[in-house]
């Protein structure tokens, strides 16, 4: 017979996860809805681009030229963050949403680019994961040497059809 252990008598404050209690469901729903207004993930961007036609947004790579040449998403506009104030009005349609990306989760360049664009009046989202996760999920990209595509990393992308519904 299996028994379920009784709740610990230790206060929740001793638990680092619950030291700060979770938000109410209403507050959590508002927070996560707001988060989705600011962020898109690699898979959603890839799906929008793969659907064909106009995805409804401009994709912007905010990294330096050296990183751009190593690899960038197909169809992206190259506009390093430091040049946004000067060049965005010439390169970007202010009526079209912009999705920014940089290297990956360890880089806040896309966040800084999104801030610069928002301050200029653009609607903007940041692509979470950046170029790193684009490549790790096995999506094709362009480089100074031409089109490239690597295998999907099983830690970031499903490798078998049965995982597609997870």
Short mmCIF file of C-alpha atoms in Angstrom, two decimals:
data_model
loop_
_atom_site.label_atom_id
_atom_site.label_comp_id
_atom_site.label_asym_id
_atom_site.label_seq_id
_atom_site.Cartn_x
_atom_site.Cartn_y
_atom_site.Cartn_z
CA UNK A 1 0.00 0.00 0.00
CA UNK A 2 1.35 3.38 -0.99
CA UNK A 3 0.79 6.29 1.31
CA UNK A 4 0.92 9.93 0.46
CA UNK A 5 3.24 11.81 2.80
CA UNK A 6 1.58 14.41 4.97
CA UNK A 7 2.24 18.05 4.17
CA UNK A 8 5.46 19.25 5.68
CA UNK A 9 5.16 21.20 8.86
CA UNK A 10 7.93 23.52 7.64
CA UNK A 11 6.67 26.98 6.65
CA UNK A 12 6.44 27.80 2.96
CA UNK A 13 9.01 30.55 3.54
CA UNK A 14 11.67 27.84 3.90
CA UNK A 15 10.93 26.70 0.34
CA UNK A 16 12.80 28.91 -2.16
CA UNK A 17 10.11 28.38 -4.80
CA UNK A 18 7.27 29.52 -2.55
CA UNK A 19 9.19 32.10 -0.50
CA UNK A 20 7.30 34.61 -2.63
CA UNK A 21 3.81 33.16 -3.11
CA UNK A 22 2.41 32.70 -6.63
CA UNK A 23 0.28 35.49 -8.03
CA UNK A 24 -3.46 35.17 -8.09
CA UNK A 25 -4.84 33.48 -11.21
CA UNK A 26 -6.18 36.84 -12.46
CA UNK A 27 -2.82 38.58 -11.95
CA UNK A 28 -0.99 35.66 -13.59
CA UNK A 29 -3.34 35.74 -16.60
CA UNK A 30 -2.78 39.49 -17.03
CA UNK A 31 1.01 39.09 -16.75
CA UNK A 32 1.27 36.22 -19.23
CA UNK A 33 -1.10 37.91 -21.71
CA UNK A 34 1.07 41.02 -21.52
CA UNK A 35 4.21 38.92 -21.99
CA UNK A 36 2.82 37.48 -25.23
CA UNK A 37 2.23 41.03 -26.50
CA UNK A 38 5.99 41.65 -26.18
CA UNK A 39 7.47 38.29 -27.21
CA UNK A 40 7.36 35.72 -29.99
CA UNK A 41 9.27 32.47 -30.01
CA UNK A 42 11.44 30.96 -32.73
CA UNK A 43 8.89 28.32 -33.73
CA UNK A 44 6.11 30.86 -34.14
CA UNK A 45 8.32 33.14 -36.27
CA UNK A 46 9.38 30.13 -38.37
CA UNK A 47 5.74 29.07 -38.85
CA UNK A 48 4.72 32.60 -39.90
CA UNK A 49 7.57 32.78 -42.43
CA UNK A 50 6.92 29.24 -43.74
CA UNK A 51 3.23 29.94 -44.34
CA UNK A 52 4.15 31.87 -47.46
CA UNK A 53 3.06 35.33 -48.41
CA UNK A 54 3.44 38.34 -46.17
CA UNK A 55 3.92 37.34 -42.50
CA UNK A 56 2.64 40.76 -41.39
CA UNK A 57 5.85 41.85 -39.68
CA UNK A 58 9.42 42.86 -40.47
CA UNK A 59 12.15 40.71 -38.97
CA UNK A 60 15.12 42.74 -37.70
CA UNK A 61 18.58 41.41 -36.80
CA UNK A 62 20.17 43.90 -34.40
CA UNK A 63 23.64 42.32 -34.29
CA UNK A 64 26.93 43.55 -35.71
CA UNK A 65 27.93 42.93 -39.32
CA UNK A 66 30.33 40.16 -38.29
CA UNK A 67 27.55 38.18 -36.62
CA UNK A 68 25.15 38.94 -39.49
CA UNK A 69 27.68 37.48 -41.94
CA UNK A 70 28.03 34.32 -39.81
CA UNK A 71 24.31 33.72 -40.09
CA UNK A 72 20.94 35.46 -40.10
CA UNK A 73 17.30 34.58 -40.64
CA UNK A 74 16.06 34.59 -44.24
CA UNK A 75 14.38 37.86 -45.11
CA UNK A 76 15.66 39.72 -42.05
CA UNK A 77 16.66 43.37 -42.19
CA UNK A 78 20.12 44.04 -40.78
CA UNK A 79 20.05 47.07 -38.50
CA UNK A 80 22.47 47.12 -35.55
CA UNK A 81 20.96 48.68 -32.45
CA UNK A 82 23.38 51.63 -32.46
CA UNK A 83 22.08 52.66 -35.91
CA UNK A 84 18.33 52.33 -35.26
CA UNK A 85 17.63 56.01 -34.50
CA UNK A 86 19.46 57.08 -37.65
CA UNK A 87 18.37 54.39 -40.12
CA UNK A 88 15.03 52.94 -38.98
CA UNK A 89 12.94 55.67 -40.66
CA UNK A 90 14.62 54.84 -43.98
CA UNK A 91 14.50 51.03 -43.64
CA UNK A 92 11.30 50.26 -41.74
CA UNK A 93 7.63 50.98 -42.35
CA UNK A 94 6.28 52.60 -39.16
CA UNK A 95 2.86 51.00 -39.77
CA UNK A 96 4.32 47.47 -39.80
CA UNK A 97 5.17 45.55 -36.60
CA UNK A 98 8.85 44.66 -36.15
CA UNK A 99 10.21 41.47 -34.56
CA UNK A 100 13.73 41.91 -33.24
CA UNK A 101 16.34 39.26 -32.55
CA UNK A 102 20.00 39.07 -31.61
CA UNK A 103 22.31 36.17 -30.80
CA UNK A 104 20.37 34.26 -28.13
CA UNK A 105 19.14 34.11 -24.55
CA UNK A 106 22.45 35.40 -23.21
CA UNK A 107 22.21 38.57 -25.29
CA UNK A 108 19.96 41.56 -24.60
CA UNK A 109 20.59 43.21 -27.97
CA UNK A 110 17.10 42.38 -29.21
CA UNK A 111 15.63 43.94 -26.07
CA UNK A 112 17.68 47.11 -26.57
CA UNK A 113 16.68 47.21 -30.25
CA UNK A 114 13.02 46.74 -29.33
CA UNK A 115 13.26 49.60 -26.83
CA UNK A 116 14.88 51.89 -29.40
CA UNK A 117 12.18 51.07 -31.95
CA UNK A 118 9.34 51.51 -29.44
CA UNK A 119 10.76 54.91 -28.51
CA UNK A 120 10.55 55.82 -32.21
CA UNK A 121 6.89 54.79 -32.32
CA UNK A 122 7.16 51.28 -33.84
CA UNK A 123 5.08 48.33 -32.69
CA UNK A 124 7.63 45.72 -31.71
CA UNK A 125 8.09 42.22 -30.35
CA UNK A 126 11.25 40.42 -29.36
CA UNK A 127 11.94 36.91 -30.68
CA UNK A 128 12.94 34.82 -27.68
CA UNK A 129 15.89 32.51 -28.26
CA UNK A 130 17.40 34.62 -31.02
CA UNK A 131 19.57 33.29 -33.80
CA UNK A 132 21.02 30.62 -31.49
CA UNK A 133 17.69 28.87 -31.03
CA UNK A 134 16.75 29.38 -34.66
CA UNK A 135 19.83 27.39 -35.67
CA UNK A 136 19.46 24.91 -32.78
CA UNK A 137 15.89 24.12 -33.84
CA UNK A 138 17.22 23.22 -37.29
CA UNK A 139 15.73 26.06 -39.30
CA UNK A 140 17.53 27.23 -42.45
CA UNK A 141 19.50 30.46 -42.33
CA UNK A 142 21.65 32.57 -44.61
CA UNK A 143 25.31 33.48 -44.20
CA UNK A 144 28.00 35.26 -46.17
CA UNK A 145 28.75 31.81 -47.66
CA UNK A 146 25.16 31.09 -48.73
CA UNK A 147 22.20 29.17 -47.35
CA UNK A 148 22.84 26.83 -44.43
CA UNK A 149 20.90 24.47 -42.22
CA UNK A 150 22.05 22.23 -39.42
CA UNK A 151 20.37 19.34 -37.66
CA UNK A 152 17.83 20.07 -34.94
CA UNK A 153 19.16 19.84 -31.40
CA UNK A 154 16.96 17.27 -29.59
CA UNK A 155 17.05 19.48 -26.48
CA UNK A 156 15.28 22.31 -28.32
CA UNK A 157 13.23 20.68 -31.08
CA UNK A 158 11.28 17.46 -31.45
CA UNK A 159 13.14 14.77 -33.33
CA UNK A 160 10.31 12.29 -33.77
CA UNK A 161 6.77 12.72 -35.08
CA UNK A 162 5.18 11.46 -31.85
CA UNK A 163 6.61 14.46 -30.01
CA UNK A 164 4.87 17.00 -32.25
CA UNK A 165 1.70 16.89 -30.14
CA UNK A 166 3.46 17.36 -26.79
#
